[in-house]
């Protein structure tokens, strides 16, 4: 399947595994890339820039196909050394970076000088237009269905994707609510040049998260998420569990971030993924859980999506025109 994205970013299929904290590791990224998609290592999952360099080398030992690195810049009491992580990425020779969170403009000159393609995550058309203006090479547009931070506009993908593609000149990747060939074909029909999947790739064999979490994703329906931080104007979509329900209740009763800080600590969420304790903390998952029914290898998932997408386009949709 050839699109502007596959041509400009040098990948076989228009399928991206987005960066995910504690999830985007070498084994998963390499497996996605080896299957013909674009795998992404999450930089800040690694404790230091040197550890990131080692993780990139591990991925290179598993695939010779292109993969990228995610750098998410978010407000923090003790911000990590972003400049050092960027320097490590450039030193490694990786040629694709996924940026998210704050404006990536301060780092773009370094990426450009190194010949690195930049794919920036956005949750609104206005932010996507700003990203295009400052010089990114593509945008990943996240609908309200997505896991993690969907922004504050509450616009679902069915509206957001065509709204973005009709005004942008650079490749657009659709993100949020996509798990199979139907989502891929729909995204292409809406004008996107590919798809980004997070929750779906969490639930694959090469994903390093605990098997219990994968089985919970399969068991969950599309109704099994919670929106936290709504009252703080920093909305996040996470899996429905004891902790996320408690956070929502505290917010409803007028609680502030200080009242939930310990509940939402990243270390607690990491325990969910590493130990399989589903109520140890909050963990990101999208509404797309309701469309996930198995735990395949990345190769099986990507191959199935491409094969079934071709069938939908050439058989079902083509048949409607007769």
Short mmCIF file of C-alpha atoms in Angstrom, two decimals:
data_model
loop_
_atom_site.label_atom_id
_atom_site.label_comp_id
_atom_site.label_asym_id
_atom_site.label_seq_id
_atom_site.Cartn_x
_atom_site.Cartn_y
_atom_site.Cartn_z
CA UNK A 1 0.00 0.00 0.00
CA UNK A 2 1.72 3.16 -1.22
CA UNK A 3 0.84 6.57 0.20
CA UNK A 4 2.68 9.87 0.56
CA UNK A 5 3.68 8.72 4.03
CA UNK A 6 5.27 5.45 2.88
CA UNK A 7 7.08 7.25 0.07
CA UNK A 8 8.41 10.15 2.13
CA UNK A 9 9.25 8.20 5.30
CA UNK A 10 10.60 5.12 3.54
CA UNK A 11 8.37 2.42 5.02
CA UNK A 12 6.49 -0.41 3.32
CA UNK A 13 3.03 -0.09 4.87
CA UNK A 14 1.22 3.05 6.15
CA UNK A 15 1.03 1.73 9.70
CA UNK A 16 2.79 3.38 12.65
CA UNK A 17 3.30 2.15 16.19
CA UNK A 18 3.20 5.36 18.19
CA UNK A 19 5.54 6.07 21.07
CA UNK A 20 4.18 4.88 24.42
CA UNK A 21 5.75 5.34 27.85
CA UNK A 22 7.03 2.04 29.29
CA UNK A 23 5.85 0.25 26.11
CA UNK A 24 7.88 1.56 23.17
CA UNK A 25 10.94 -0.63 23.56
CA UNK A 26 13.36 -2.13 21.05
CA UNK A 27 11.65 -5.50 20.70
CA UNK A 28 8.25 -4.00 19.85
CA UNK A 29 9.58 -1.26 17.58
CA UNK A 30 11.79 -3.69 15.68
CA UNK A 31 8.96 -6.19 15.27
CA UNK A 32 6.64 -3.54 13.81
CA UNK A 33 9.33 -2.28 11.43
CA UNK A 34 10.31 -5.80 10.41
CA UNK A 35 6.64 -6.37 9.56
CA UNK A 36 6.74 -3.39 7.21
CA UNK A 37 5.29 -0.70 9.47
CA UNK A 38 7.10 2.03 11.38
CA UNK A 39 8.11 1.03 14.90
CA UNK A 40 8.85 3.73 17.50
CA UNK A 41 11.13 3.55 20.53
CA UNK A 42 10.03 5.87 23.36
CA UNK A 43 13.08 7.91 24.40
CA UNK A 44 11.99 8.76 27.94
CA UNK A 45 11.26 5.13 28.80
CA UNK A 46 15.04 4.87 28.94
CA UNK A 47 16.47 6.39 32.14
CA UNK A 48 19.41 8.13 30.43
CA UNK A 49 20.47 9.16 26.92
CA UNK A 50 23.15 6.46 27.01
CA UNK A 51 20.48 3.87 27.76
CA UNK A 52 18.55 5.18 24.76
CA UNK A 53 21.58 4.69 22.55
CA UNK A 54 21.85 1.10 23.78
CA UNK A 55 18.12 0.54 23.10
CA UNK A 56 18.51 1.86 19.56
CA UNK A 57 21.40 -0.51 18.97
CA UNK A 58 19.30 -3.39 20.30
CA UNK A 59 16.58 -2.53 17.78
CA UNK A 60 19.18 -2.43 15.00
CA UNK A 61 20.25 -5.94 15.95
CA UNK A 62 16.66 -7.09 15.39
CA UNK A 63 15.82 -5.31 12.13
CA UNK A 64 17.54 -3.46 9.31
CA UNK A 65 14.35 -1.59 8.41
CA UNK A 66 13.58 2.01 9.39
CA UNK A 67 12.31 2.75 12.89
CA UNK A 68 11.92 5.98 14.81
CA UNK A 69 12.25 7.46 18.29
CA UNK A 70 9.54 9.35 20.18
CA UNK A 71 10.41 12.44 22.21
CA UNK A 72 7.48 13.75 24.25
CA UNK A 73 7.98 17.10 25.97
CA UNK A 74 5.56 17.72 28.83
CA UNK A 75 5.53 20.10 31.81
CA UNK A 76 7.43 18.55 34.70
CA UNK A 77 8.64 19.54 38.15
CA UNK A 78 11.98 17.94 37.32
CA UNK A 79 12.21 17.92 33.51
CA UNK A 80 14.50 15.34 31.91
CA UNK A 81 17.52 16.54 29.88
CA UNK A 82 15.66 16.76 26.57
CA UNK A 83 18.64 18.28 24.76
CA UNK A 84 20.80 15.31 25.71
CA UNK A 85 18.19 12.84 24.47
CA UNK A 86 17.96 14.74 21.16
CA UNK A 87 21.74 14.68 20.90
CA UNK A 88 21.74 10.92 21.49
CA UNK A 89 19.12 10.40 18.76
CA UNK A 90 21.17 12.40 16.27
CA UNK A 91 24.35 10.56 17.28
CA UNK A 92 22.62 7.21 16.78
CA UNK A 93 21.86 7.90 13.12
CA UNK A 94 18.09 7.33 13.47
CA UNK A 95 16.32 9.18 10.64
CA UNK A 96 12.75 9.45 11.96
CA UNK A 97 11.57 11.20 15.14
CA UNK A 98 8.04 11.35 16.51
CA UNK A 99 7.49 14.45 18.63
CA UNK A 100 4.59 15.11 21.00
CA UNK A 101 3.52 17.37 23.83
CA UNK A 102 5.02 20.85 23.64
CA UNK A 103 6.04 22.69 20.49
CA UNK A 104 9.05 20.88 18.93
CA UNK A 105 10.31 24.04 17.19
CA UNK A 106 13.38 24.57 19.42
CA UNK A 107 14.75 21.18 18.36
CA UNK A 108 13.77 21.21 14.68
CA UNK A 109 17.01 22.83 13.42
CA UNK A 110 19.04 20.00 14.99
CA UNK A 111 16.80 17.35 13.45
CA UNK A 112 16.84 19.04 10.05
CA UNK A 113 20.61 19.42 10.02
CA UNK A 114 20.92 15.68 10.71
CA UNK A 115 18.48 14.80 7.91
CA UNK A 116 15.85 13.51 10.33
CA UNK A 117 12.17 13.38 9.34
CA UNK A 118 9.84 14.70 12.06
CA UNK A 119 6.30 13.39 12.63
CA UNK A 120 4.48 15.54 15.20
CA UNK A 121 1.43 14.42 17.20
CA UNK A 122 -1.47 16.90 17.31
CA UNK A 123 -4.99 16.86 18.72
CA UNK A 124 -6.43 19.77 16.74
CA UNK A 125 -6.34 21.23 13.24
CA UNK A 126 -4.95 24.54 14.50
CA UNK A 127 -2.01 22.80 16.16
CA UNK A 128 -1.42 20.71 13.03
CA UNK A 129 -1.31 23.85 10.90
CA UNK A 130 1.20 25.39 13.32
CA UNK A 131 3.33 22.23 13.14
CA UNK A 132 3.29 22.39 9.35
CA UNK A 133 4.26 26.07 9.44
CA UNK A 134 7.31 25.48 11.62
CA UNK A 135 8.54 22.75 9.28
CA UNK A 136 7.63 19.25 10.49
CA UNK A 137 7.45 16.59 7.76
CA UNK A 138 4.16 15.03 8.81
CA UNK A 139 1.55 15.10 11.56
CA UNK A 140 -0.23 12.39 13.51
CA UNK A 141 -3.72 13.70 14.25
CA UNK A 142 -5.25 12.21 17.43
CA UNK A 143 -9.03 11.97 17.71
CA UNK A 144 -10.94 12.06 20.99
CA UNK A 145 -11.08 8.23 21.02
CA UNK A 146 -7.33 7.92 21.54
CA UNK A 147 -5.47 6.77 24.63
CA UNK A 148 -3.39 9.30 26.51
CA UNK A 149 -4.01 13.00 25.97
CA UNK A 150 -6.76 13.76 23.40
CA UNK A 151 -6.68 17.51 23.96
CA UNK A 152 -9.57 19.62 25.20
CA UNK A 153 -11.69 20.01 22.05
CA UNK A 154 -13.35 16.56 22.23
CA UNK A 155 -13.40 16.13 18.44
CA UNK A 156 -13.57 12.48 17.29
CA UNK A 157 -11.54 11.13 14.40
CA UNK A 158 -14.45 10.96 11.96
CA UNK A 159 -14.51 14.78 12.01
CA UNK A 160 -10.91 15.60 12.90
CA UNK A 161 -9.18 13.55 10.19
CA UNK A 162 -10.96 15.06 7.16
CA UNK A 163 -10.89 18.50 8.78
CA UNK A 164 -7.09 18.21 8.99
CA UNK A 165 -6.45 16.61 5.61
CA UNK A 166 -8.43 19.21 3.71
CA UNK A 167 -6.17 22.04 4.87
CA UNK A 168 -2.74 20.41 5.33
CA UNK A 169 -0.14 19.89 2.61
CA UNK A 170 2.08 17.42 4.49
CA UNK A 171 1.31 13.72 5.15
CA UNK A 172 -1.31 13.10 7.84
CA UNK A 173 -1.42 9.97 9.99
CA UNK A 174 -4.78 9.16 11.62
CA UNK A 175 -4.60 8.14 15.26
CA UNK A 176 -7.18 7.01 17.81
CA UNK A 177 -9.77 4.27 17.49
CA UNK A 178 -7.89 2.18 14.90
CA UNK A 179 -7.18 -1.51 15.41
CA UNK A 180 -7.77 -3.31 12.13
CA UNK A 181 -8.18 -3.10 8.36
CA UNK A 182 -11.53 -1.37 8.65
CA UNK A 183 -9.93 1.52 10.51
CA UNK A 184 -7.06 1.67 8.01
CA UNK A 185 -9.40 1.85 5.01
CA UNK A 186 -11.64 4.38 6.76
CA UNK A 187 -8.65 6.60 7.56
CA UNK A 188 -7.46 6.49 3.96
CA UNK A 189 -10.99 7.32 2.77
CA UNK A 190 -11.02 10.33 5.10
CA UNK A 191 -7.86 11.63 3.44
CA UNK A 192 -5.14 10.31 5.76
CA UNK A 193 -1.88 8.86 4.46
CA UNK A 194 -1.65 6.16 7.12
CA UNK A 195 -2.62 5.17 10.64
CA UNK A 196 -1.05 5.25 14.07
CA UNK A 197 -1.95 2.53 16.60
CA UNK A 198 -1.00 2.50 20.25
CA UNK A 199 -3.38 0.32 22.25
CA UNK A 200 -3.54 -2.26 19.44
CA UNK A 201 0.26 -2.65 19.40
CA UNK A 202 0.33 -2.84 23.20
CA UNK A 203 -1.68 -6.01 22.78
CA UNK A 204 0.81 -7.98 20.66
CA UNK A 205 3.22 -10.72 21.60
CA UNK A 206 6.32 -8.57 21.21
CA UNK A 207 4.93 -5.88 23.51
CA UNK A 208 6.90 -6.02 26.77
CA UNK A 209 3.93 -5.30 29.04
CA UNK A 210 2.60 -8.00 31.36
CA UNK A 211 0.38 -10.70 29.83
CA UNK A 212 -2.37 -9.90 32.34
CA UNK A 213 -2.63 -6.36 30.93
CA UNK A 214 -2.90 -7.70 27.38
CA UNK A 215 -5.65 -10.09 28.44
CA UNK A 216 -7.48 -7.23 30.16
CA UNK A 217 -7.38 -5.17 26.96
CA UNK A 218 -8.97 -8.09 25.10
CA UNK A 219 -11.61 -8.45 27.82
CA UNK A 220 -12.42 -4.73 27.92
CA UNK A 221 -15.15 -3.14 25.80
CA UNK A 222 -15.18 0.30 24.18
CA UNK A 223 -16.81 1.60 27.39
CA UNK A 224 -13.91 0.62 29.64
CA UNK A 225 -11.97 3.88 29.77
CA UNK A 226 -12.05 6.88 32.09
CA UNK A 227 -11.29 10.52 31.31
CA UNK A 228 -9.18 11.95 34.11
CA UNK A 229 -7.85 15.49 34.67
CA UNK A 230 -10.92 16.94 32.93
CA UNK A 231 -11.35 19.59 35.63
CA UNK A 232 -7.66 20.48 35.30
CA UNK A 233 -7.91 21.02 31.53
CA UNK A 234 -5.30 18.33 30.91
CA UNK A 235 -7.60 15.46 29.90
CA UNK A 236 -6.15 11.95 29.71
CA UNK A 237 -7.93 8.79 28.59
CA UNK A 238 -6.91 5.78 30.65
CA UNK A 239 -8.18 2.28 31.31
CA UNK A 240 -11.10 1.90 33.67
CA UNK A 241 -9.83 0.53 36.98
CA UNK A 242 -10.04 1.17 40.70
CA UNK A 243 -7.50 4.00 40.58
CA UNK A 244 -8.93 5.88 37.58
CA UNK A 245 -12.44 5.71 39.06
CA UNK A 246 -11.09 7.10 42.34
CA UNK A 247 -9.35 9.97 40.50
CA UNK A 248 -12.60 10.88 38.72
CA UNK A 249 -14.52 10.86 42.01
CA UNK A 250 -11.95 13.11 43.69
CA UNK A 251 -12.18 15.53 40.76
CA UNK A 252 -15.99 15.55 40.94
CA UNK A 253 -15.82 16.45 44.61
CA UNK A 254 -13.62 19.46 43.84
CA UNK A 255 -10.20 17.87 44.34
CA UNK A 256 -7.06 19.40 42.85
CA UNK A 257 -3.97 17.78 41.36
CA UNK A 258 -2.32 17.63 44.77
CA UNK A 259 -5.18 15.38 45.91
CA UNK A 260 -4.52 12.81 43.18
CA UNK A 261 -0.78 13.21 42.69
CA UNK A 262 0.15 9.97 44.46
CA UNK A 263 -2.56 7.99 42.65
CA UNK A 264 -1.40 9.04 39.17
CA UNK A 265 2.35 8.76 39.75
CA UNK A 266 4.18 7.33 36.76
CA UNK A 267 5.95 4.76 38.92
CA UNK A 268 2.58 3.25 39.83
CA UNK A 269 1.56 3.02 36.18
CA UNK A 270 4.85 1.33 35.38
CA UNK A 271 4.02 -1.34 37.97
CA UNK A 272 0.84 -2.16 36.06
CA UNK A 273 2.81 -2.92 32.92
CA UNK A 274 5.69 -4.72 34.63
CA UNK A 275 3.89 -6.66 37.38
CA UNK A 276 0.43 -7.11 35.92
CA UNK A 277 -1.32 -5.55 38.93
CA UNK A 278 -4.21 -3.90 37.07
CA UNK A 279 -5.09 -1.61 39.98
CA UNK A 280 -1.56 -0.53 40.91
CA UNK A 281 -1.96 2.78 39.07
CA UNK A 282 -3.42 4.42 36.01
CA UNK A 283 -2.52 3.09 32.56
CA UNK A 284 -3.32 4.46 29.13
CA UNK A 285 -5.76 2.64 26.86
CA UNK A 286 -8.14 3.85 24.18
CA UNK A 287 -11.77 3.12 23.37
CA UNK A 288 -10.41 0.86 20.64
CA UNK A 289 -10.11 -1.84 23.31
CA UNK A 290 -13.60 -2.84 22.19
CA UNK A 291 -12.21 -3.88 18.78
CA UNK A 292 -9.27 -5.92 20.08
CA UNK A 293 -9.99 -9.64 20.34
CA UNK A 294 -6.60 -11.35 20.22
CA UNK A 295 -2.88 -11.07 20.98
CA UNK A 296 -1.09 -11.64 17.65
CA UNK A 297 2.52 -11.11 16.66
CA UNK A 298 3.22 -7.77 15.01
CA UNK A 299 3.87 -9.59 11.73
CA UNK A 300 0.49 -11.31 11.93
CA UNK A 301 -1.29 -8.06 12.79
CA UNK A 302 0.29 -5.94 10.04
CA UNK A 303 -0.08 -8.65 7.39
CA UNK A 304 -3.72 -9.21 8.34
CA UNK A 305 -4.49 -5.50 8.21
CA UNK A 306 -2.94 -5.00 4.79
CA UNK A 307 -4.49 -8.15 3.30
CA UNK A 308 -7.96 -7.40 4.65
CA UNK A 309 -7.70 -3.73 3.65
CA UNK A 310 -6.96 -4.75 0.07
CA UNK A 311 -9.96 -7.08 0.18
CA UNK A 312 -12.26 -4.36 1.51
CA UNK A 313 -11.14 -1.92 -1.16
CA UNK A 314 -11.07 -4.34 -4.11
CA UNK A 315 -14.07 -6.49 -3.21
CA UNK A 316 -16.60 -4.98 -0.84
CA UNK A 317 -16.25 -1.33 -1.83
CA UNK A 318 -15.61 -1.99 -5.51
CA UNK A 319 -18.69 -4.24 -5.58
CA UNK A 320 -20.86 -1.35 -4.43
CA UNK A 321 -20.02 0.56 -7.61
CA UNK A 322 -21.38 -2.11 -9.99
#
